[in-house]
Structures are given as C-alpha cells and as structure tokens.
Coordinates of C-alpha atoms in Angstrom, one line a residue:
X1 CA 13.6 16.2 25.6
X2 CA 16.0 16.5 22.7
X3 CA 14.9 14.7 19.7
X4 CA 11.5 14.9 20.3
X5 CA 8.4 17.3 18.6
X6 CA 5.7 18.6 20.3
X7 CA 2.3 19.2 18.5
X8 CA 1.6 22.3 19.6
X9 CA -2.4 23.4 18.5
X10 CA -2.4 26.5 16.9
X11 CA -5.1 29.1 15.9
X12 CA -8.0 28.0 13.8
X13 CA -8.4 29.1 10.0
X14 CA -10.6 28.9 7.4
X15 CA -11.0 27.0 4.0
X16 CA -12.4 28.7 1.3
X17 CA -14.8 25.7 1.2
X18 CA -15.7 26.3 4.9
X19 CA -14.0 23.4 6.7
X20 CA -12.1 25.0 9.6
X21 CA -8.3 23.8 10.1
X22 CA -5.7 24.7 12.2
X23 CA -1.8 25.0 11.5
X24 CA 0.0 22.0 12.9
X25 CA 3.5 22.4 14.2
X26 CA 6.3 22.5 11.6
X27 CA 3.7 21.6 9.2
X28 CA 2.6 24.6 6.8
X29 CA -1.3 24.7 5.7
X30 CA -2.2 23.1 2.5
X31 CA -3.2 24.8 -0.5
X32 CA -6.8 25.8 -0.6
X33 CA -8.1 26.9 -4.2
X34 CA -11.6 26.4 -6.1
X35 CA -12.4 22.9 -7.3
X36 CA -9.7 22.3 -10.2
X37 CA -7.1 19.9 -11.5
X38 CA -4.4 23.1 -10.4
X39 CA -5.8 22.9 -7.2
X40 CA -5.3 19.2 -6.9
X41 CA -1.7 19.4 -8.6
X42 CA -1.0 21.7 -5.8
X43 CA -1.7 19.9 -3.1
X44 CA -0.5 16.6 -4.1
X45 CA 2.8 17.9 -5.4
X46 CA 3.5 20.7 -2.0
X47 CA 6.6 19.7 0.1
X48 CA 5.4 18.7 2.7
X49 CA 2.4 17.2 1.0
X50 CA -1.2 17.6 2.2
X51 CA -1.1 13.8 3.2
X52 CA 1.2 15.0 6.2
X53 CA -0.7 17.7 7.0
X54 CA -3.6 15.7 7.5
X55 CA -1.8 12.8 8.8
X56 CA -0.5 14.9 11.8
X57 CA -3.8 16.8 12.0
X58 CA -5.6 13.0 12.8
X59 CA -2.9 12.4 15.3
X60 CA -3.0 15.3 17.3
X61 CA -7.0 15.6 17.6
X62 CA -6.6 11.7 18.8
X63 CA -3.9 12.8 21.2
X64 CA -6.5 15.7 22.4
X65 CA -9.1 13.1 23.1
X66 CA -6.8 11.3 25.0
X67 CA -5.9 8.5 22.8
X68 CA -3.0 7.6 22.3
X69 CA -2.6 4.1 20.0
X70 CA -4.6 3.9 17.1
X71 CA -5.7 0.1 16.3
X72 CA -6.0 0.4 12.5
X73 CA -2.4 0.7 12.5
X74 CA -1.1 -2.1 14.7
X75 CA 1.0 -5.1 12.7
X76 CA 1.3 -5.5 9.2
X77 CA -1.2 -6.2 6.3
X78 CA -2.5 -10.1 6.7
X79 CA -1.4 -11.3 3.3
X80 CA -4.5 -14.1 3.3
X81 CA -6.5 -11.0 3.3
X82 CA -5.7 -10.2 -0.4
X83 CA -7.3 -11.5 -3.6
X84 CA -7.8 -11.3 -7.2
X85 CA -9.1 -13.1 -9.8
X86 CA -6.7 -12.7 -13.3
X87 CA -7.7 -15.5 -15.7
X88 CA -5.7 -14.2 -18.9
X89 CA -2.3 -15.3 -17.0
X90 CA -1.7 -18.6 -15.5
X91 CA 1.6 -21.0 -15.3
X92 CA 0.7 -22.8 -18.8
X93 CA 1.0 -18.9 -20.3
X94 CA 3.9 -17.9 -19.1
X95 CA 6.1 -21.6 -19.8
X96 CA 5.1 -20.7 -23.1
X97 CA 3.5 -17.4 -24.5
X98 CA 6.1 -15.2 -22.2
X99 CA 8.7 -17.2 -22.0
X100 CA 8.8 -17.2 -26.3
X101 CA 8.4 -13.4 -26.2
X102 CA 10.8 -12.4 -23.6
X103 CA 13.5 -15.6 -24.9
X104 CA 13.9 -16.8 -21.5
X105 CA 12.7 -20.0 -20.1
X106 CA 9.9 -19.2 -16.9
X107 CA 11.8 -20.9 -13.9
X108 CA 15.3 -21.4 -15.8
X109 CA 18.3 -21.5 -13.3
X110 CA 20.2 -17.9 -13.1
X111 CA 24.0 -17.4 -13.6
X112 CA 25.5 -16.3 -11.1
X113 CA 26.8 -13.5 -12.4
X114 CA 22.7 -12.7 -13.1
X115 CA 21.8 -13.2 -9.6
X116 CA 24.2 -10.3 -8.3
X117 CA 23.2 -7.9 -10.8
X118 CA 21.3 -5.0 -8.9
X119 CA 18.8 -3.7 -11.8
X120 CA 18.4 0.0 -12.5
X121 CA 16.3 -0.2 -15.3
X122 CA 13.5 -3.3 -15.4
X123 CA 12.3 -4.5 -18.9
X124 CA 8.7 -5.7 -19.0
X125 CA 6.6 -6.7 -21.3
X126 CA 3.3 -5.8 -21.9
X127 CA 1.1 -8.9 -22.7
X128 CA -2.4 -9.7 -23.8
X129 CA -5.7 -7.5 -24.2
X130 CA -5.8 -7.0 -20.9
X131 CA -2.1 -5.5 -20.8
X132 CA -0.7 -7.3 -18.1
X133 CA 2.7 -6.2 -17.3
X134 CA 4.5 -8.7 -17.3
X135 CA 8.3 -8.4 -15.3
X136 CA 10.6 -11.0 -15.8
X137 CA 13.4 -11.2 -13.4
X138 CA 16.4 -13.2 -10.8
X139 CA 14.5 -14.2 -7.8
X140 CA 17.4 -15.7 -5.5
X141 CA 17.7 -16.7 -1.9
X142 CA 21.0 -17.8 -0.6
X143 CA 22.7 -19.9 -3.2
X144 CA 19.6 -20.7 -5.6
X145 CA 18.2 -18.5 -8.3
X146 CA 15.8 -18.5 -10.8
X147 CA 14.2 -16.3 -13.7
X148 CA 10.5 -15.7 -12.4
X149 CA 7.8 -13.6 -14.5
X150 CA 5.5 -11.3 -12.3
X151 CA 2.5 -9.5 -12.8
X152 CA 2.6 -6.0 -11.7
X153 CA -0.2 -5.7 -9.6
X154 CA -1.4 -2.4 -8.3
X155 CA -3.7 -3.5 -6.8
X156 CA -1.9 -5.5 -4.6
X157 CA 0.0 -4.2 -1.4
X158 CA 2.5 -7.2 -0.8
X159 CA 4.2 -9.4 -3.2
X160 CA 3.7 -12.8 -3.6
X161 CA 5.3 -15.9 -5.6
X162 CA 3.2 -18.5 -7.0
X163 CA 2.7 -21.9 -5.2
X164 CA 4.9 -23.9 -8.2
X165 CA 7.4 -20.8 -7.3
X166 CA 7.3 -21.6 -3.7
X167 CA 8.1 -24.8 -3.9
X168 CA 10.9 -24.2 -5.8
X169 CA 12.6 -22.5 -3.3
X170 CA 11.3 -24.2 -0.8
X171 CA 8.3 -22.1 1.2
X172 CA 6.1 -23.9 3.0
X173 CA 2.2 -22.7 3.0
X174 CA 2.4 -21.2 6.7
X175 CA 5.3 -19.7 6.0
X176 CA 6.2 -16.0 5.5
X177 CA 7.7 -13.2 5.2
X178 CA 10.6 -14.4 3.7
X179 CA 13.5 -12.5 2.2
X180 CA 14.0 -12.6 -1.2
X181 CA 16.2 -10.8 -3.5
X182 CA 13.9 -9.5 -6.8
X183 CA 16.5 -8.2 -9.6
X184 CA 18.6 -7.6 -7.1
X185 CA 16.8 -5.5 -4.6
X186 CA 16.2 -7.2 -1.2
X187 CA 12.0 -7.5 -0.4
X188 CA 9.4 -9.5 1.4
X189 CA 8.0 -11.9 -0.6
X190 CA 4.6 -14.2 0.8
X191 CA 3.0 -17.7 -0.6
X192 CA 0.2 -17.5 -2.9
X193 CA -2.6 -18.2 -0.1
X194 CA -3.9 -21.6 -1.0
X195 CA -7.5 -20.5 -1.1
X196 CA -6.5 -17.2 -3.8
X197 CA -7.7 -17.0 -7.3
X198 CA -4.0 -15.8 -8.1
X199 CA -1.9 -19.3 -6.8
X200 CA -0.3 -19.6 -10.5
X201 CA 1.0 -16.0 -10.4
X202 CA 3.8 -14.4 -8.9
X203 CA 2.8 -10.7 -8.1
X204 CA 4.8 -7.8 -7.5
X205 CA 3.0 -5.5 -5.2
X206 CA 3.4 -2.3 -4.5
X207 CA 5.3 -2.3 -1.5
X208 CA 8.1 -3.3 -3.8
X209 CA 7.3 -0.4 -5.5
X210 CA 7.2 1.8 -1.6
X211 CA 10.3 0.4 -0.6
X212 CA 12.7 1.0 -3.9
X213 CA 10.8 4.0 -5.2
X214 CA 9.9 2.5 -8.3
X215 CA 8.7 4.2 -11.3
X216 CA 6.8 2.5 -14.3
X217 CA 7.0 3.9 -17.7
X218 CA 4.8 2.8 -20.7
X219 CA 5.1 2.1 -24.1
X220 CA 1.4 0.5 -25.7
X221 CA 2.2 0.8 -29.2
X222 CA 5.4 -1.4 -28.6
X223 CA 3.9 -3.8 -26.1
X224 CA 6.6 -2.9 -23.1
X225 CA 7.3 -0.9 -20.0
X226 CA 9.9 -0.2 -18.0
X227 CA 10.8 0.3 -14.1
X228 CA 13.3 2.7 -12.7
X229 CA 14.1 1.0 -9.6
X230 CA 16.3 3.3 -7.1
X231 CA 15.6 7.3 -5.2
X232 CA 18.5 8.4 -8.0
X233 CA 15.7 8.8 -10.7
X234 CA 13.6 11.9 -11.7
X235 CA 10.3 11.7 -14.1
X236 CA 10.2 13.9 -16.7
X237 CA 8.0 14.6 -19.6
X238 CA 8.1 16.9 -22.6
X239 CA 5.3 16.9 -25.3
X240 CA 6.3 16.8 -28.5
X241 CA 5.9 20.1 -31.0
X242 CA 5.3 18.5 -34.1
X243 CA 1.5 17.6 -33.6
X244 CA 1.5 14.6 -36.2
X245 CA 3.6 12.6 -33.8
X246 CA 2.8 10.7 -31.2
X247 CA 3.7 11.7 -27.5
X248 CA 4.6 9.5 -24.7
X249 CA 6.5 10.4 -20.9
X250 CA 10.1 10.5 -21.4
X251 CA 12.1 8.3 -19.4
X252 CA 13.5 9.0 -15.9
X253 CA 17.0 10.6 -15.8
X254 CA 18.6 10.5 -13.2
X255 CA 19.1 13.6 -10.9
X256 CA 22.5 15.5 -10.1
X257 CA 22.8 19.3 -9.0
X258 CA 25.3 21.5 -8.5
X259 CA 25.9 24.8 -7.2
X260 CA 25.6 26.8 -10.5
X261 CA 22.5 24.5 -11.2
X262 CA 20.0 22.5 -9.9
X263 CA 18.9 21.2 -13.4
X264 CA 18.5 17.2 -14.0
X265 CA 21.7 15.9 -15.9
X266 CA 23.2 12.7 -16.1
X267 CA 25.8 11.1 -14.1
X268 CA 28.9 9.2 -16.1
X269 CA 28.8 5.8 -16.2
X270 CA 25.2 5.6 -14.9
X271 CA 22.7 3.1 -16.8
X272 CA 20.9 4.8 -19.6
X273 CA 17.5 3.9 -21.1
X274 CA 15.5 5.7 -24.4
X275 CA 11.6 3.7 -24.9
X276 CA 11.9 2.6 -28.3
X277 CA 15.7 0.9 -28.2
X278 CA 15.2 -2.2 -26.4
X279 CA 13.5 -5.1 -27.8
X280 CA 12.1 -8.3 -25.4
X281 CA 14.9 -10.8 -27.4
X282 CA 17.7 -8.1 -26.3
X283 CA 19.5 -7.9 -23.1
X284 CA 18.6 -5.1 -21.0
X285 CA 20.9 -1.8 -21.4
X286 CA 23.6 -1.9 -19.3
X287 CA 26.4 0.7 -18.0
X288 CA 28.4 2.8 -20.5
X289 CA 31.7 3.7 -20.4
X290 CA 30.7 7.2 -21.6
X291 CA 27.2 8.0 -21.6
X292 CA 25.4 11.7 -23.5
X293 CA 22.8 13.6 -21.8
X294 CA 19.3 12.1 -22.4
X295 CA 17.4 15.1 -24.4
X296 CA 14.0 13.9 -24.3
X297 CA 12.0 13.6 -28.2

C-alpha cells in the first residue's frame, strides 16, 4: 500500500568485531572501526544514526519471530515510578538563596506581558557545591502565572512541579498530565508523588528537553548556564589559540543556509546570546533590531 515500508531482510555481513548484521531496508550499515573515541563519534554522529539501525534491526527479528507488539513499549512512563533524593535544594532555599541571586521572588505573580513571552535563550543559574542548575521561569495555565525555579534533572524523564507549586495552581495529588506552559513552550508537567524525596522541587526533565530540542551550555567559573530552547539552533565550539586562556563551547547560533553556502550564520532580528554578558540581576537578552554575526572567542 502506498505509504507504507516493508522491511525487507537483506544479506548477512560481517563486523570487524565478529557480530554478524544484516542491512535493513532504507537503513545504511553503521560504521564499524577498532575500539576508539573516532569510532564512537562516528556512529553516534551518522545520519541516520546507529540507534535506528538497531532500532529497526530489533523490530524486524521480532516481526520474524512472529511478534508483533512489544510490551516494554506500551503507555507512557508511570511518573510514581521516579525518585531522587537532592537535599542541597528545598522550598526554604530557593524563597531565599535563589530568589536573592536571581532578583526575583520564587512564586511571584507574572505580567502578563511575561507569561506570553516564548523564550529562546533560558538563563540559569548554577547554584551550590553541588551545581544544581537552577532555571527560573513563567509557569502559566490559563489565566494564572507564576515565576517557578526548577532543577534541571537529567536524570529525570518527566517534569514535575513541587507539591507547594501544585497547589498553587491547583493540581490535585491523582492528578496528571496536565498542560502547562514553561517559558512559554507548551509541556506535560506531573505532581511531585507524595511519597518522593523531591516533593519541594520542581524538576525539569528531559522530555522537556526531547520535546523542544533543548541545548544546555555551561559556564562554572561564572556560576550560570544557559538553554537554547527551539530546532533553529546549531552547537558549535572553537578552542581558543592562545593556550593561557581558558576555553569553554561557544554558544548555539542559529542555523540558515543558502544556495552559495551552507555555513551557520545568523538570522536578523533573531535573539542573540555571548556566555559572559548576562548577569543573574539582568533581564535576559532579548531581540535586536540589528544583530552582528556571532564569531565565537
């Protein structure tokens, strides 16, 4: 039928590490090399990447055996499942270490004008020993919003508010999903389970991260991060020459090509962001009427 693709089992081949494979359909047989960090960069960075390969490979073999339904991928992820214990962060904290670094009150009613905003660029703040990212932003649902403060868990695969948080805006404890808008990006947000280590925090999991292709960039030595929420960025990273300096990822750009070149350049009018220019009293960068090319340091 039109639209759909056969696996079709094609003729065995060979690793160099002796695992036999076979090509799947409209899939192209990952990169086999000797044990090295090239190898790996490979594999992981190959369009399509080896994941698919080896996705599709499962699948088919299943469909071989006759199976057709795999039950480790029925529903979604049961959010009571999840736990972790984070002691250097709790409600006390951030009402009053945070909230006096980042110069806005934890829970403090949002403008209007604040709960619209879509962000681009996220402003964190990297807090404690433990450096706990720390991302302040508008929660909102309907016509309530509120500044929140999340931890950036990676840990984590769903996001969560706190029980104080959740009874803000008023989720009950059997509850959930709800929709939420964080910084102005529309995501599934859970209770705190009541019997969780974590009820004080609000976490930001990582299928926030999955579903607005989100990419975190650091900065220790100033205590602060930031996200580059939206498919329109591209990482790059150039080490400095002059040896006595220290080096760090330059910040996303984001991507345009053209016909006479695909290289990365920056749209007009599109929110720029340098590490190093934005402190936790200022507002976040916003658009520019006219904006330069990054050139990366």
């Amino acid at each position: 039928r039109q639209g759909l693709v056969r696996v079709v089992p094609r003729p065995f081949f060979r690793l160099s590490n002796g695992i036999a494979s076979r090509q799947i359909h409209s899939v192209p047989l990952p990169y086999s090399g000797p044990p090295s960090y090239d190898t790996i960069a490979r594999r992981l960075s190959s369009d399509p990447g080896s994941h698919l390969y080896f996705t599709r490979k499962r699948q088919q073999e299943a469909k071989e055996r006759g199976e057709y339904v795999d039950i480790h991928d029925i529903g979604g992820i049961d959010p009571e499942e999840y736990d972790v214990l984070i002691t250097d962060v709790n409600q006390e904290i951030m009402q009053g270490e945070i909230a006096e670094v980042v110069g806005i009150p934890y829970h403090a009613e949002a403008t209007k004008e604040a709960a619209k905003e879509v962000v681009e660029i996220g402003q964190c703040y990297i807090f404690g020993r433990k450096f706990r990212t720390i991302f302040p932003a508008v929660v909102s649902k309907g016509t309530q919003a509120h500044w929140v403060f999340f931890v950036i868990d990676g840990g984590s695969p769903l996001t969560y508010l706190s029980v104080h948080t959740s009874d803000l805006f008023g989720i009950s404890e059997a509850s959930g999903p709800y929709m939420f808008n964080i910084a102005g990006h529309s995501s599934p947000v859970h209770r705190s389970p009541a019997r969780s280590h974590f009820t004080e925090l609000n976490l930001i999991g990582m299928d926030f991260f999955n579903y607005h292709q989100v990419s975190q960039v650091n900065d220790f030595e100033k205590r602060r991060a930031q996200l580059f929420i939206g498919k329109g960025w591209q990482m790059m990273a150039r080490k400095r020459r002059n040896n006595k300096k220290k080096t760090h990822n330059a910040p996303p750009q984001r991507q345009h090509t053209s016909q006479n070149s695909t290289e990365a350049v920056d749209r007009p009018q599109e929110a720029q962001s340098v590490l190093g220019q934005w402190s936790p009293h200022q507002a976040p960068p916003r658009r520019a009427q006219q904006q330069p090319r990054i050139e990366p340091q």
